[in-house]
Coordinates of C-alpha atoms in Angstrom, one line a residue:
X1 CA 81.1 -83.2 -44.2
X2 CA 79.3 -80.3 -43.2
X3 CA 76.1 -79.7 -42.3
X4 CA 73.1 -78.6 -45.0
X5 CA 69.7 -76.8 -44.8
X6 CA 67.4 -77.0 -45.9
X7 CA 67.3 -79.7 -48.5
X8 CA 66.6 -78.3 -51.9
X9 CA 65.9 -81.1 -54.3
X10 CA 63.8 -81.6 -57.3
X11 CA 60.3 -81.9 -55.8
X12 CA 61.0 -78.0 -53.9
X13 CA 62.4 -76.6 -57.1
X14 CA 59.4 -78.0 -58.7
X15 CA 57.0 -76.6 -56.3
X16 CA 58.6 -73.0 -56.2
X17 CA 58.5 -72.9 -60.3
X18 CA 54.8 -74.1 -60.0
X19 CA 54.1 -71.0 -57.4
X20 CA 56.0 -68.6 -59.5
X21 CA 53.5 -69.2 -62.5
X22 CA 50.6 -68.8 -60.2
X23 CA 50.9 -66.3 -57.9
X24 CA 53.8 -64.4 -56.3
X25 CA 51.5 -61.7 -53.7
X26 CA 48.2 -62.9 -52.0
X27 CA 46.5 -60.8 -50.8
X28 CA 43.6 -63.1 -49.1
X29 CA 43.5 -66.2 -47.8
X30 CA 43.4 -68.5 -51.1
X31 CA 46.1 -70.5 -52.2
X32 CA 49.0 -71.6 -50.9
X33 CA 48.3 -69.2 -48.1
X34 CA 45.3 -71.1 -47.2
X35 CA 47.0 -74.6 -47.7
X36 CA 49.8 -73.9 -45.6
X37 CA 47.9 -72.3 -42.8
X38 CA 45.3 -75.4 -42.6
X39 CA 47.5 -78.0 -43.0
X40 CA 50.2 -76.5 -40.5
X41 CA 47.4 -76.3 -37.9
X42 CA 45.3 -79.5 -38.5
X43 CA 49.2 -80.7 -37.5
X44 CA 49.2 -78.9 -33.9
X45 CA 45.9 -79.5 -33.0
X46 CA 44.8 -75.5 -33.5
X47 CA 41.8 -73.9 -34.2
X48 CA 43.1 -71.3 -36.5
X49 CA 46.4 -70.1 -38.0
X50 CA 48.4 -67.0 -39.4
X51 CA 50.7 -66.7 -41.5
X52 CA 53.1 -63.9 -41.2
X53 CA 56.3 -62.6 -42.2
X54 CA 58.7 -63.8 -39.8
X55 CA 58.7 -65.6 -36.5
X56 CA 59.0 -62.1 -34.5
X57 CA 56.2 -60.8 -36.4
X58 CA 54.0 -63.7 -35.5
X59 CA 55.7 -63.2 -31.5
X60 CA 54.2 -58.9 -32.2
X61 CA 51.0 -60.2 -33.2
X62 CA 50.2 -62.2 -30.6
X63 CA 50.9 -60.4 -27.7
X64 CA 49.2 -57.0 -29.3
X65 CA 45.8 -59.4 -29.9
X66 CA 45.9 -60.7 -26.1
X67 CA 45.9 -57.0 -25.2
X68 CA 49.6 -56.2 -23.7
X69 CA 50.3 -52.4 -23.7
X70 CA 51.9 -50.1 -21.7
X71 CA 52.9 -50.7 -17.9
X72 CA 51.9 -54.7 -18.2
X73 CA 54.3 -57.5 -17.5
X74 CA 54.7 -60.8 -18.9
X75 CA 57.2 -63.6 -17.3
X76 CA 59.8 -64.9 -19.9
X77 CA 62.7 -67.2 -19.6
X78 CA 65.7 -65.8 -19.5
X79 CA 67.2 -69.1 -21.8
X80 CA 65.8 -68.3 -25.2
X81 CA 66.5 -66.0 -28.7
X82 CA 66.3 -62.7 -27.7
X83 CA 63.2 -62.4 -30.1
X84 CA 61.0 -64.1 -27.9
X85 CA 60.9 -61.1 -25.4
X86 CA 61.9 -58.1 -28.0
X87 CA 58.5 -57.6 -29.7
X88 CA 57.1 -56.9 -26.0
X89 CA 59.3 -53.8 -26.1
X90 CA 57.5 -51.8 -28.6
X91 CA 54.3 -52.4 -26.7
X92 CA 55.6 -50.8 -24.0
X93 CA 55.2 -54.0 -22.2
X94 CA 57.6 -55.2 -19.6
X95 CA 59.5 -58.8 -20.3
X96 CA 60.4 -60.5 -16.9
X97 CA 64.0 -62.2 -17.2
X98 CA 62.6 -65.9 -14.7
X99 CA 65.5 -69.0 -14.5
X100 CA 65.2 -71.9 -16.3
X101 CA 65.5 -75.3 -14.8
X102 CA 68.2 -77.7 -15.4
X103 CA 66.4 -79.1 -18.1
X104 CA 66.2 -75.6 -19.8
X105 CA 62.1 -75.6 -18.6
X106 CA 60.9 -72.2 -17.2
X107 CA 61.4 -72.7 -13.2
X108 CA 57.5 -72.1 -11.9
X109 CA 58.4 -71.8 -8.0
X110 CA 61.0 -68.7 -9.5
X111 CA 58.4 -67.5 -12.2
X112 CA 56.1 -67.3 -9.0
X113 CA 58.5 -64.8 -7.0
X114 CA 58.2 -62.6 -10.0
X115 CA 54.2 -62.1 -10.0
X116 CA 52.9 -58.4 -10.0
X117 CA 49.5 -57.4 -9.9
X118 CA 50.3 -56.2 -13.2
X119 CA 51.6 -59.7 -14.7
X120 CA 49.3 -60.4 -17.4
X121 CA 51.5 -63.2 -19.6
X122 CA 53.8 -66.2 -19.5
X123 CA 55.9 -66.7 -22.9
X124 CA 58.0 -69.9 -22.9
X125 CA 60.4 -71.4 -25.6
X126 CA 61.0 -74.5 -26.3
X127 CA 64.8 -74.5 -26.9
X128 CA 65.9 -76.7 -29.3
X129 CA 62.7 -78.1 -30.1
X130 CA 62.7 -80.1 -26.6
X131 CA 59.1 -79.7 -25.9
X132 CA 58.3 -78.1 -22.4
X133 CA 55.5 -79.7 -19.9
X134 CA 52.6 -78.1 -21.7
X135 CA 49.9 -79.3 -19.5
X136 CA 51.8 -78.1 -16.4
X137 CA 51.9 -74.7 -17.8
X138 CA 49.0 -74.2 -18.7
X139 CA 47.4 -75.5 -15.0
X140 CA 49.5 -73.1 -13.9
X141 CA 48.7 -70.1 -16.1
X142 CA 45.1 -70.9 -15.2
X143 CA 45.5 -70.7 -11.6
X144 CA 47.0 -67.4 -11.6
X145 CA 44.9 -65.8 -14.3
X146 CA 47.6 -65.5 -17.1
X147 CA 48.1 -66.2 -20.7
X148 CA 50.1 -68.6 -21.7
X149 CA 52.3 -67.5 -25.0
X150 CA 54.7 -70.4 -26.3
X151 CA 57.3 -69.5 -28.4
X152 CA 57.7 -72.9 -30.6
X153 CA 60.4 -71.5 -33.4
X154 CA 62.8 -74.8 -33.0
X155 CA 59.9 -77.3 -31.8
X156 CA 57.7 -77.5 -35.0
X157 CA 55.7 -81.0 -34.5
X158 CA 57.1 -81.4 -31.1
X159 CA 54.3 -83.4 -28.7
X160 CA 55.0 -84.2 -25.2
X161 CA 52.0 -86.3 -23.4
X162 CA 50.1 -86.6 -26.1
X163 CA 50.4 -82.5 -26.5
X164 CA 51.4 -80.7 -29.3
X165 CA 53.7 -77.6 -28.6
X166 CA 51.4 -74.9 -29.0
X167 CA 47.9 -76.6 -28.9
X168 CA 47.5 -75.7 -25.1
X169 CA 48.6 -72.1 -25.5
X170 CA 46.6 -68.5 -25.7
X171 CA 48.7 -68.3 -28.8
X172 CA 51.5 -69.9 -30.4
X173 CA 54.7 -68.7 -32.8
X174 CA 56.7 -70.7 -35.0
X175 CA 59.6 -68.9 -37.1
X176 CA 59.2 -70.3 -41.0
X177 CA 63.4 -69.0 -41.0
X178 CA 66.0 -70.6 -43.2
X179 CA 67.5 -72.7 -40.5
X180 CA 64.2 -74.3 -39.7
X181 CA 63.0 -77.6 -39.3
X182 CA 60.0 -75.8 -41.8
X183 CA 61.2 -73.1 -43.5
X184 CA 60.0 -70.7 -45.9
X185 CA 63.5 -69.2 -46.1
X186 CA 61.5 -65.9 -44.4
X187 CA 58.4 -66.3 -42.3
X188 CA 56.4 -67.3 -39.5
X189 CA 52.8 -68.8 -38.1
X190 CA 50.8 -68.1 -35.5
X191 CA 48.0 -70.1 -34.0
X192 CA 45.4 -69.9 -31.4
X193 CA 42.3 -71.1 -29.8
X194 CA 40.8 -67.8 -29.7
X195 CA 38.9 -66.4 -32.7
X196 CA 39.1 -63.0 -31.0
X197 CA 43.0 -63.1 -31.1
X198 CA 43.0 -64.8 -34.3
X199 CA 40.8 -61.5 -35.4
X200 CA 43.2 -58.9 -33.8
X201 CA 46.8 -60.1 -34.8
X202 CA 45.0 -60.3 -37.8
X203 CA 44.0 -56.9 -38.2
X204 CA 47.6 -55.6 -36.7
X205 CA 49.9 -57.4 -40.2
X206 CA 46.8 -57.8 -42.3
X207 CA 44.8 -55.4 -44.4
X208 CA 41.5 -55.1 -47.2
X209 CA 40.8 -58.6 -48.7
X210 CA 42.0 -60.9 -45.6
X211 CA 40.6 -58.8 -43.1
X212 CA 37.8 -57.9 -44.5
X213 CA 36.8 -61.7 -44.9
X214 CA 38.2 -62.7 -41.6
X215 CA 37.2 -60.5 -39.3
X216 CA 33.8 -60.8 -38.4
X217 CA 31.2 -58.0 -38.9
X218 CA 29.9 -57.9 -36.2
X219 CA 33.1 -56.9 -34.1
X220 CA 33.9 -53.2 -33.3
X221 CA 37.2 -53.7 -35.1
X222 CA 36.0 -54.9 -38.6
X223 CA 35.8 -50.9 -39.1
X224 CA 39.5 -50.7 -39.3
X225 CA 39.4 -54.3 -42.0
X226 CA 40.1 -51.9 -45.0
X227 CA 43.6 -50.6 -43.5
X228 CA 44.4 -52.7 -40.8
X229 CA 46.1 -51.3 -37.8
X230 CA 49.4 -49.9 -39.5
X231 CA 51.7 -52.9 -40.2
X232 CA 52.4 -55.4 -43.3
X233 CA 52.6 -58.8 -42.1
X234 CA 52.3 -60.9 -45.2
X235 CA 54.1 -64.1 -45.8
X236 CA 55.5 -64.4 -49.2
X237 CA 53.9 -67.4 -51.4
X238 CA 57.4 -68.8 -53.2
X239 CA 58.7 -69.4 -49.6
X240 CA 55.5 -71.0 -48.8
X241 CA 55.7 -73.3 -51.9
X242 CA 59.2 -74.8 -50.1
X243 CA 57.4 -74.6 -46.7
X244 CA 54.4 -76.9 -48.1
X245 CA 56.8 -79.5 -48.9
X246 CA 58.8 -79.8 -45.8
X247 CA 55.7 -80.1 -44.1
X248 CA 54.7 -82.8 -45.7
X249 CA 57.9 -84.5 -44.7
X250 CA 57.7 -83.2 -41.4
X251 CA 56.7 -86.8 -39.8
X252 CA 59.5 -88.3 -41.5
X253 CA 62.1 -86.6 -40.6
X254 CA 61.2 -86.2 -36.8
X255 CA 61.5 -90.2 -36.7
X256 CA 64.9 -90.0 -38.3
X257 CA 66.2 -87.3 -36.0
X258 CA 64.5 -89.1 -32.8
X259 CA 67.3 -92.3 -34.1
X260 CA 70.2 -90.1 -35.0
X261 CA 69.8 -88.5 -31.6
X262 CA 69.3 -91.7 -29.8
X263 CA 72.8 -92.3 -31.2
X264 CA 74.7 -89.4 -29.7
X265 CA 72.7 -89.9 -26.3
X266 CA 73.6 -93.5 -26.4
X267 CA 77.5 -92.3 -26.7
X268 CA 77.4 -89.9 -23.9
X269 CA 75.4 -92.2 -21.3
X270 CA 77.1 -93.0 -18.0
X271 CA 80.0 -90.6 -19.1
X272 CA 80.7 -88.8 -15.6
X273 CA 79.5 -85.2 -16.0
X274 CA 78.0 -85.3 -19.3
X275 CA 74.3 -84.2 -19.3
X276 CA 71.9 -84.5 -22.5
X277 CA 69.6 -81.1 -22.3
X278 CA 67.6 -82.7 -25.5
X279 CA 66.8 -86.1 -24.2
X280 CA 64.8 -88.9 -26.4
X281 CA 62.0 -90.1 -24.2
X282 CA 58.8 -92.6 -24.8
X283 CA 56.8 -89.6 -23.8
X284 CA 57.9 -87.0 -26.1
X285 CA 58.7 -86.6 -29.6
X286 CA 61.2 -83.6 -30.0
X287 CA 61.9 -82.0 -32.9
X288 CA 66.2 -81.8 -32.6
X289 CA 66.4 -78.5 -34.0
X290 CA 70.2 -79.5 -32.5
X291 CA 71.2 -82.0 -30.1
X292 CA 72.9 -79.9 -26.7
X293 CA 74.6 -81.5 -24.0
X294 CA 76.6 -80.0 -21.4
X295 CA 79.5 -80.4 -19.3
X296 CA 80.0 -80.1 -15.4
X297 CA 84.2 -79.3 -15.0
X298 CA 84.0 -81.0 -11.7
X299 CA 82.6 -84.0 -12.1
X300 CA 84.4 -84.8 -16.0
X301 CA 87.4 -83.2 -15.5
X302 CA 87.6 -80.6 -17.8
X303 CA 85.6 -77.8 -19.3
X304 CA 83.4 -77.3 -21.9
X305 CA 85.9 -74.9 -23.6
X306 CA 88.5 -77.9 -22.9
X307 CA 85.9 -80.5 -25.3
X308 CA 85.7 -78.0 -27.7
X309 CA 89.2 -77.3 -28.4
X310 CA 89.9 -81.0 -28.7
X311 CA 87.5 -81.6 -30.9
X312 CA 88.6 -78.4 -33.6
X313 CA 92.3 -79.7 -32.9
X314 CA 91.2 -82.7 -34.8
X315 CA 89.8 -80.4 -37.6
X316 CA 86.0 -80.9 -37.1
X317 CA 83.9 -77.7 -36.5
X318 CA 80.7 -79.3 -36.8
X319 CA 80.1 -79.3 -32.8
X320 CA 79.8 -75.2 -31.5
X321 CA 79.2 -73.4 -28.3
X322 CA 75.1 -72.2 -28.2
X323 CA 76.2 -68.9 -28.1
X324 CA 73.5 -67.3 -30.6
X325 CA 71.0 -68.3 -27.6
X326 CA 72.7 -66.6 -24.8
X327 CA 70.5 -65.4 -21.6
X328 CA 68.4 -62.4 -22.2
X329 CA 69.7 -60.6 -19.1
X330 CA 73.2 -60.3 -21.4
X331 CA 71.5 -58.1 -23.9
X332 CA 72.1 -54.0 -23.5
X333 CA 68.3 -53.9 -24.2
X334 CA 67.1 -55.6 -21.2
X335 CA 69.5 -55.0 -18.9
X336 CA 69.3 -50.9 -19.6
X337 CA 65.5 -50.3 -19.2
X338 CA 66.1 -46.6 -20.4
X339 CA 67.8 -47.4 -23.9
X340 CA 66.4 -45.7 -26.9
X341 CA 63.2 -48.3 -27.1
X342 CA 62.9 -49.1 -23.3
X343 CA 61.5 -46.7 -20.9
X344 CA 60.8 -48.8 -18.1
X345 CA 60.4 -47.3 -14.5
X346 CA 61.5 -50.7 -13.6
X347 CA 63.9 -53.5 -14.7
X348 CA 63.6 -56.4 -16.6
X349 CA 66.1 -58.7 -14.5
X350 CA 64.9 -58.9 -11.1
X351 CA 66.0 -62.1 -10.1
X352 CA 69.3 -64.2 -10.0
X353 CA 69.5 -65.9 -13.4
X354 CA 72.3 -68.8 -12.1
X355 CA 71.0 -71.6 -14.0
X356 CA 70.5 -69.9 -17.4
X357 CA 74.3 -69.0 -17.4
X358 CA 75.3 -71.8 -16.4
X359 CA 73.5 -73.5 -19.3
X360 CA 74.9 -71.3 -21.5
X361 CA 78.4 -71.5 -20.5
X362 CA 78.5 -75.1 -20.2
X363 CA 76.3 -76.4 -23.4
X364 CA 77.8 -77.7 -26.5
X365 CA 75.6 -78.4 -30.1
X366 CA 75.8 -80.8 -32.7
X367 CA 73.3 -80.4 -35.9
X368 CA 71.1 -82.9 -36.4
X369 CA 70.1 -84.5 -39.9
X370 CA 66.6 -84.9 -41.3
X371 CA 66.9 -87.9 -43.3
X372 CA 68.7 -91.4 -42.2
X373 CA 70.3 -91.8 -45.4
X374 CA 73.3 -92.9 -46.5
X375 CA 74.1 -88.7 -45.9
X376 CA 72.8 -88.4 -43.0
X377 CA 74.2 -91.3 -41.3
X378 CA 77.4 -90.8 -42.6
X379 CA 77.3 -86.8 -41.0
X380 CA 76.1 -88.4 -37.3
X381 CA 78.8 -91.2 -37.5
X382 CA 81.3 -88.4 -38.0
X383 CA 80.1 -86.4 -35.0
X384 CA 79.8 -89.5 -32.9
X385 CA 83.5 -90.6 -33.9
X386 CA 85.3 -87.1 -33.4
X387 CA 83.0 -86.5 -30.2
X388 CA 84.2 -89.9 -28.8
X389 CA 87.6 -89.2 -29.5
X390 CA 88.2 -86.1 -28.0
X391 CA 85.7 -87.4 -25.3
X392 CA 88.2 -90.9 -24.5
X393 CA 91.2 -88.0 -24.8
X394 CA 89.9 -85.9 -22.3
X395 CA 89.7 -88.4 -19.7
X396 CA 93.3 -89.4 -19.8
X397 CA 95.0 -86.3 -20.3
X398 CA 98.8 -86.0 -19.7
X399 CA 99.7 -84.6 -16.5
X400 CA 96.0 -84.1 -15.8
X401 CA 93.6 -80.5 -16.0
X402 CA 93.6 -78.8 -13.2
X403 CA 90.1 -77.0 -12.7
X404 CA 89.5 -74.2 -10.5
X405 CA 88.1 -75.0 -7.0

């Protein structure tokens, strides 16, 4: 059994046909548009929300409305899709590789050795929709003077304290892409506090109708409401017709991935050397984009390569490396700050990034189901058999594995 996203059944064929016959390009904010974008931030707490037409483009328009250009830096973690930090490039603004912790969480006391006086911006990810410590962040954004950008493309209707990612940041991205928890197939959301940002990313991916009635006429920029400023942003309304239904079921299917998760944590407690980087907890509610755990050769006895190969000798390739999320620092475009698109007098990587490869190297995935069906238990009793399996082989291998000192 293989994994299958999203789910199109009758209800989202439905609601696509019903779109079709109503409207197929909007260009205000009527509609579905308007739907979509008050019901997705009524959900995370937010004042206001934009839709856009992808993840990155949402990423693009938020840091051009909190004013990054040219010469400015902003902190990102070096653990995350390499989208978080690329739209930063073509502002001319400067992403700053900082180490994660062990439990994937930007490390502050690092981010802090990284502070310029011309630092203007934190952006943080919350890999695999585990969600960060918001309210930590955001003291310490404060403290220093910085904006807080989260980056919440796996995490939608994450909470952690009582927090929903994204209601404590300057602005906040969520990709609406085809593998999402909410997906539009194409597409993304931003939201924010700030009316002036709202305004701005506006203006940047919006033109005529919307910006002429959101942006307010008494700012300097509703001058430019007619063109925008130069891009085409637009989400496209028959994704948005799947999107409204997922996000309807959003509620439901984080309680059935909070049990199917509980599950594979359950198998892999007490198991020498096996760490959960997604954790359940009575003070979070994550969204299990994927469940990742990973694997210290020393103390289990064998590698994370070594699981993985056990578990495809048995004919299951429903467990993978995390390799689609390696460290920034890996990427030609940050790690050559004179490519074609980065000029930089200085570099991105500045720092030791230790803990971000060795999360990467050491890290195994397992997809997570939405529903706790007779489907999607049968798909998590599968994983949790063929992980156990290879797991119990591991430990008793013949002749032993002999691991480099």
């Amino acid at each position: 059994m293989t994994f299958q996203w999203p789910p199109i059944d009758a209800e989202v064929s439905a609601a696509v046909t019903r779109q079709l016959h109503t409207a197929i390009s909007l260009y205000d904010r009527s509609g579905i548009i308007a739907r979509f974008e008050d019901a997705f931030a009524a959900r995370h707490n937010a004042s206001y929300a934009l839709l856009t037409s992808s993840g990155t483009a949402a990423l693009h328009s938020a840091y051009y409305a909190l004013g990054l250009g040219p010469g400015d830096e902003v902190i990102v973690q070096d653990y995350t899709f390499f989208a978080t930090a690329t739209p930063l490039l073509q502002l001319g603004t400067v992403p700053v590789l900082a180490d994660i912790d062990i439990h994937g969480e930007l490390d502050l006391e690092r981010a802090d050795e990284l502070l310029t006086d011309r630092t203007k911006a934190v952006a943080i990810t919350h890999m695999w929709g585990a969600p960060q410590n918001t309210r930590r962040l955001r003291a310490w954004c404060d403290a220093r003077g910085l904006a807080l950008v989260e980056d919440c493309s796996h995490a939608h209707g994450a909470t952690r304290d009582g927090v929903s990612v994204g209601e404590l940041a300057d602005a906040a991205c969520w990709s609406l892409q085809g593998h999402k928890t909410i997906t539009a197939g194409e597409g993304g959301i931003l939201t924010t506090p700030h009316r002036g940002v709202y305004e701005k990313a506006t203006l940047l991916g919006h033109f005529n109708k919307r910006a002429l009635a959101e942006v307010r006429t008494e700012s300097p920029l509703y001058r430019f409401a007619d063109t925008g400023l130069g891009l085409k942003y637009r989400a496209h309304p028959l994704g948005l017709a799947m999107a409204e239904v997922y996000l309807r079921r959003l509620d439901d299917w984080l309680l059935a991935r909070q049990r199917h998760a509980a599950r594979l944590e359950h198998l892999l407690a007490g198991r020498a050397g096996i760490g959960v980087l997604t954790p359940t907890g009575s003070d979070r509610t994550a969204t299990f984009y994927a469940f990742v755990f990973t694997i210290d050769p020393h103390a289990a006895g064998f590698t994370r390569d070594d699981l993985l190969h056990t578990i495809q000798q048995c004919g299951y390739g429903e467990i993978t490396t995390c390799d689609s999320m390696r460290p920034l620092h890996t990427y030609p475009v940050f790690a050559a700050p004179r490519s074609p698109v980065t000029i930089y007098k200085t570099s991105c990587i500045r720092c030791e990034l230790h803990v971000a490869e060795h999360l990467a190297a050491t890290s195994l995935r397992i997809n997570v189901p939405a529903d706790d069906g007779p489907d999607g238990c049968a798909y998590i009793d599968t994983a949790i058999n063929m992980l156990d399996r290879a797991l119990n082989t591991l430990a008793s291998p013949p002749g032993g594995t002999t691991l480099p000192a």
